[in-house]
Amino acid sequence: MKTAILSVGTEVLFGQIINTNTVYLSQQLNLLGFDVMYHYTVGDNSCRLSEMIELAFRDCDFIITTGGLGPTEDDLTKETVCETLHDQLVMHEPSLQALHEIAKKRGRTMTKNNYKQAMMPSRAVVFDNDAGSAPGFALSEGGKTVICMPGPPREMTRMWQRSVRPYLEKLQTAVIFYKTLRLFGIGESSLETELLDLIDAQSDPTIATYAKEGECSLRIASKRGSLEEAQSAVDEVIEKISDRVGEYIYSYDDEELAQVVGKKLIDRNITISACESCTGGLFAGALTSVSGISQVFDRSLVTYTYNAKMKELGVKEETLSKYTAESSQVASEMVCGLKEKTGSRICVSVTGLTGPGGGTPEKPVGLIYIGCIFDDRLEVKEIRMRNVNREWNRHYAVLHMLDIVNKMLAQKSV
Amino acid sequence: MKTAILSVGTEVLFGQIINTNTVYLSQQLNLLGFDVMYHYTVGDNSCRLSEMIELAFRDCDFIITTGGLGPTEDDLTKETVCETLHDQLVMHEPSLQALHEIAKKRGRTMTKNNYKQAMMPSRAVVFDNDAGSAPGFALSEGGKTVICMPGPPREMTRMWQRSVRPYLEKLQTAVIFYKTLRLFGIGESSLETELLDLIDAQSDPTIATYAKEGECSLRIASKRGSLEEAQSAVDEVIEKISDRVGEYIYSYDDEELAQVVGKKLIDRNITISACESCTGGLFAGALTSVSGISQVFDRSLVTYTYNAKMKELGVKEETLSKYTAESSQVASEMVCGLKEKTGSRICVSVTGLTGPGGGTPEKPVGLIYIGCIFDDRLEVKEIRMRNVNREWNRHYAVLHMLDIVNKMLAQKSV
């Protein structure tokens, strides 16, 4: 089914925000077997929005809009879609109820704008928004459908997963089944080179590679007459891929590395503590994103200064002055001090240079040291990351820490 | 002058790449005073591309295209633009010469495709490409102009800077100036209600509100004959806004709260340490995103277990068992213990419930306690956040911590 994605919002036209919604929806719609024909962006302008809808319907069956559902005056998407598809807005009681509850929770009174948000086209299928205030909806006329979702990416993706995808899946006759594998430690080009003959040979399942924040994903999708057929076609290809690049795959189920590691720790009841310098708490932040981690995660000591490293972890002053904080010696003393202090079965440390300043020819920005102890086994690794920018370097250092913990977990079964 | 940006490429419609070209061009065109009215994306399809050009020219004077200028069969932008604007392709000798030189450098012979790349519309202004092989061009008809640039971002930005921007600058008379204010602690609806008469009264400068991850932004933009005029018009409106909602504004320059707080700490050389329970290191992670923060940031102790809270911070066992970890008493003991241990001028603690599980009627998910000491002044705050999900609750708790530190900094000038 032919589909257009229509983003509404002057901030997009100003280039103030990157249109990640459209990327996400394009991927998702393609996976469902919808053909995305156009992306459009217009400002908060009723007349131009209406024109775009009419234009898209010349050859599309579906239009998915994001944005312009907020409570304010310049949010016009709902009103415009309703008018263009010849419907009227009526008060939608469940939405009004939900907005009342949000207001109550926040200790605020309902504004006039809130009532506006609860009005919905009379023929609409309404999608509630459990991550924000603006509900979404689907409205059809003459076999064509407009689906409107809120603009904030968190609200949009949540609504997509909970309501819009299931709604669209029901309309689709062929069944698409896909799996997403996640890999760490191999670049997208190398991955593609390894799999090129597989990628070229397949028309179904399709194999697509994606690079994302220092990791790679592989999406294997099949569109068949039944779920079983699609599933077994996908599994067959995954087996071939596994034979070639299995060592880099950390998830066969599109899970983040922190989730994979955190769940293993919880399942096996293995306690963990960390001490962080250059990652500044982001390792702990990533690991504690896993629900239930408090069972096994004891603490992380973010020791930024020399003083903190000495006082908290017992790093020796002469080690710091002789080798600098960015050294395997310091990474080792940090993790040993942490082990002594916490007794956690796994202890992990990191120190290094994430920039932008501070690099030298021998110790460039991007150089990090990770220490890891699992029971009585100590490993210290030097890693030279490509220096992109501070934010990316910090993120990538966390992935390396998780990767090392994951590998140590794999080597030891109890 | 009204402008549309048209991206050409099936890979964009598949969501395989993020359309950074459009973001970049939107920002650049707005700065030049061009009104970006539409973003369009179409696949490599001549018929749909031609339709989009005709559509955009109904109300735009300029169309900027990216992509589809490559040497392969499915690159159709140049041919389609040429035909739609009633021109013919002719061999462009300087482009042919440049392609010859590239081939020579790479030790290759010219392919048939290379000759195709050197063909240009007869009336075009040609822009050479010193970062790749495909030249760009501008082609006009009846006062309307299409500008075509290559798709790879590095080639596109280089061509923009060297050739296209200077070409457009000559055509432009007005200047746009804008500022973005960031606010915390006020919702988008309330913000608009506070400013409604200002928003309604203004046609230039325009005032637009945005909601983003628990915060609000305000963009004030003016288009005038000179930069000075636009700037002073914007400043005048900002003064009025400041009078009404100044207490919520933390940046007049579109900076993140962590950056604002971090820079103040560095500028005033005020040391800081943190201890975190429910935010799991994310406060430290946010603050250490600020370059140069190592001057003032000593450490953060992420104490997840009862044991870690007692051992690291001296929280009393009876306090934990009497009040639970999620209490103002524990937040207070945590921050006092930290102060004693680190001596940092500012110490901040957080404990609370970020879910998904663990909530009770008296202590629901979303309830957090923040302790903050600045020199000898202690504050402990109870905050009841709207419970969205674990990730959002953690993010929002960090914003609250930063907000409290920011306010304590404002109350004390040395």
XYZ file of C-alpha atoms in Angstrom, chain A residues 2 5 10-20 22-24 26-27 30 36-44 48 51-52 55 58-59 70-75 102 105-106 108 111 113-114 117 130-133 152-154 158 208-210 276-294 296-305 307-308 311-312 341-342 355-357 390 394, chain B residues 2 12-20 22-23 26-27 30 36-43 48 51-52 55 58-59 176 178 180 185-190 192-193 196 200 206-211 213-214 219 221 254 276-294 297-305 307-308 311-312 341-342 355-357 384 386-392 394:
198
model
C 1.322 3.387 -1.025
C 4.805 10.635 5.547
C 7.852 25.190 11.437
C 10.768 24.090 13.628
C 11.542 21.349 11.091
C 11.544 23.853 8.223
C 13.849 26.075 10.243
C 16.252 23.156 10.553
C 16.116 23.399 14.350
C 15.437 19.734 14.789
C 16.442 16.659 12.866
C 13.438 14.856 11.534
C 14.051 11.508 13.233
C 10.355 10.383 9.424
C 13.382 8.081 9.491
C 11.774 5.896 12.125
C 10.036 5.003 7.009
C 11.847 2.012 8.461
C 8.776 -0.538 5.007
C 6.765 4.888 1.325
C 6.458 7.097 -1.751
C 6.969 10.598 -0.351
C 8.182 12.532 2.627
C 6.711 15.990 3.000
C 7.278 18.684 5.559
C 5.099 21.785 5.870
C 4.867 24.475 8.504
C 1.941 24.991 10.840
C -0.620 24.283 2.735
C -2.995 20.967 -0.190
C -0.351 18.398 0.734
C -1.710 15.931 -3.357
C -3.566 11.429 -5.716
C -1.462 8.290 -5.564
C -0.301 20.123 20.689
C -2.594 22.318 22.745
C -1.529 25.674 21.337
C -2.926 28.005 18.694
C -0.465 27.085 15.999
C -1.234 23.364 16.285
C -2.956 14.387 33.949
C -1.648 14.547 38.941
C 0.282 17.715 38.205
C -3.040 22.008 37.721
C -6.964 25.129 30.586
C -6.361 24.523 25.470
C -6.755 21.167 27.189
C -6.957 18.681 22.780
C 0.258 7.434 27.595
C 3.496 9.377 27.235
C 2.046 12.865 26.761
C -1.185 14.752 26.416
C 7.669 14.535 20.194
C 9.596 11.395 19.186
C 9.067 9.636 22.494
C 5.198 4.852 21.910
C 19.764 -4.636 5.296
C 22.685 -3.228 7.248
C 22.435 -0.137 9.422
C 34.445 5.545 36.102
C 36.624 8.421 35.137
C 36.182 9.539 31.525
C 32.664 8.118 31.110
C 31.497 10.270 34.030
C 28.717 7.984 35.269
C 27.353 6.939 31.893
C 28.271 3.280 32.384
C 26.216 3.217 35.582
C 23.523 5.220 33.790
C 23.352 2.646 30.989
C 23.331 -0.369 33.286
C 20.739 1.091 35.637
C 18.409 1.635 32.675
C 17.727 -2.087 33.056
C 14.679 -2.640 35.197
C 15.420 -4.875 38.187
C 19.172 -4.193 38.120
C 19.111 -3.089 41.775
C 22.844 -7.024 41.461
C 24.204 -3.511 40.896
C 25.889 -2.251 44.054
C 27.505 1.066 43.184
C 29.572 3.091 40.742
C 32.181 5.541 41.910
C 32.625 8.354 39.431
C 36.094 9.513 40.426
C 36.966 12.475 38.290
C 39.814 14.103 40.214
C 42.022 13.070 44.873
C 38.804 11.140 44.331
C 40.514 8.497 48.412
C 37.779 6.316 46.976
C 35.921 -2.053 48.773
C 32.764 -3.623 47.372
C 38.482 15.171 24.577
C 38.079 17.577 23.056
C 41.361 18.774 24.651
C 33.338 14.082 23.329
C 32.005 8.717 25.977
C 9.976 31.246 -0.943
C 15.922 8.245 2.212
C 12.404 6.859 1.717
C 13.562 3.535 3.121
C 14.754 5.312 6.264
C 18.236 3.980 5.649
C 19.850 7.365 6.068
C 18.996 10.406 8.118
C 18.362 13.384 5.904
C 20.975 15.712 7.367
C 17.753 19.029 4.555
C 18.467 20.116 8.132
C 17.062 24.679 6.121
C 19.294 26.360 8.677
C 16.770 30.643 6.904
C 11.719 27.452 3.540
C 8.126 26.467 2.816
C 8.422 22.746 2.113
C 10.653 19.749 2.415
C 9.960 16.990 -0.082
C 11.567 13.623 -0.587
C 10.923 11.447 -3.620
C 12.602 8.318 -4.926
C 7.247 11.967 -9.551
C 5.505 16.578 -10.546
C 7.133 17.758 -7.333
C 3.995 21.626 -7.499
C 3.134 26.964 -7.674
C 4.211 29.069 -4.702
C 16.609 36.936 9.459
C 16.441 34.667 15.784
C 15.942 30.531 21.177
C 9.411 24.197 35.263
C 6.567 25.472 33.071
C 4.456 23.460 30.628
C 3.895 24.477 26.999
C 0.206 25.241 27.555
C 0.822 27.460 30.556
C 1.452 29.998 25.806
C -1.327 31.195 28.078
C -0.868 34.665 24.311
C -1.153 37.095 18.801
C 7.270 35.843 15.458
C 7.110 33.936 18.755
C 6.866 30.148 18.655
C 6.711 27.694 21.559
C 8.122 24.146 21.513
C 7.949 21.314 24.036
C 11.635 16.207 26.753
C 10.234 17.929 29.820
C 11.920 30.961 19.352
C 12.541 35.473 14.924
C 19.532 27.652 23.223
C 22.906 9.399 43.153
C 20.526 6.583 43.751
C 17.621 6.520 41.298
C 19.377 8.504 38.537
C 22.102 5.857 38.469
C 24.963 8.109 37.352
C 23.057 10.169 34.807
C 23.487 13.410 36.756
C 27.253 12.944 36.646
C 26.932 11.874 33.023
C 25.076 15.079 32.132
C 27.412 17.375 34.032
C 30.560 15.744 32.656
C 29.287 16.330 29.130
C 30.506 19.882 29.698
C 34.004 20.289 28.359
C 36.404 21.549 31.061
C 34.226 20.348 33.968
C 37.127 18.348 35.438
C 33.707 18.258 39.332
C 35.231 15.996 41.979
C 33.151 12.817 42.045
C 29.734 11.229 42.027
C 28.943 8.215 44.151
C 26.246 6.105 42.580
C 25.030 4.254 45.645
C 22.377 1.825 44.569
C 22.212 -0.644 47.472
C 25.018 -1.169 51.871
C 26.585 1.290 49.405
C 29.414 2.526 53.530
C 30.026 5.361 51.104
C 33.720 13.159 52.601
C 34.474 15.461 49.665
C 9.841 2.631 38.287
C 8.457 0.756 36.603
C 7.833 -1.258 39.811
C 6.339 14.551 42.478
C 4.478 12.732 36.334
C 5.340 9.036 35.939
C 5.977 8.450 32.235
C 8.471 5.603 32.094
C 11.762 4.707 33.732
C 13.891 6.406 31.098
C 11.951 9.666 31.141
C 15.420 9.369 35.275
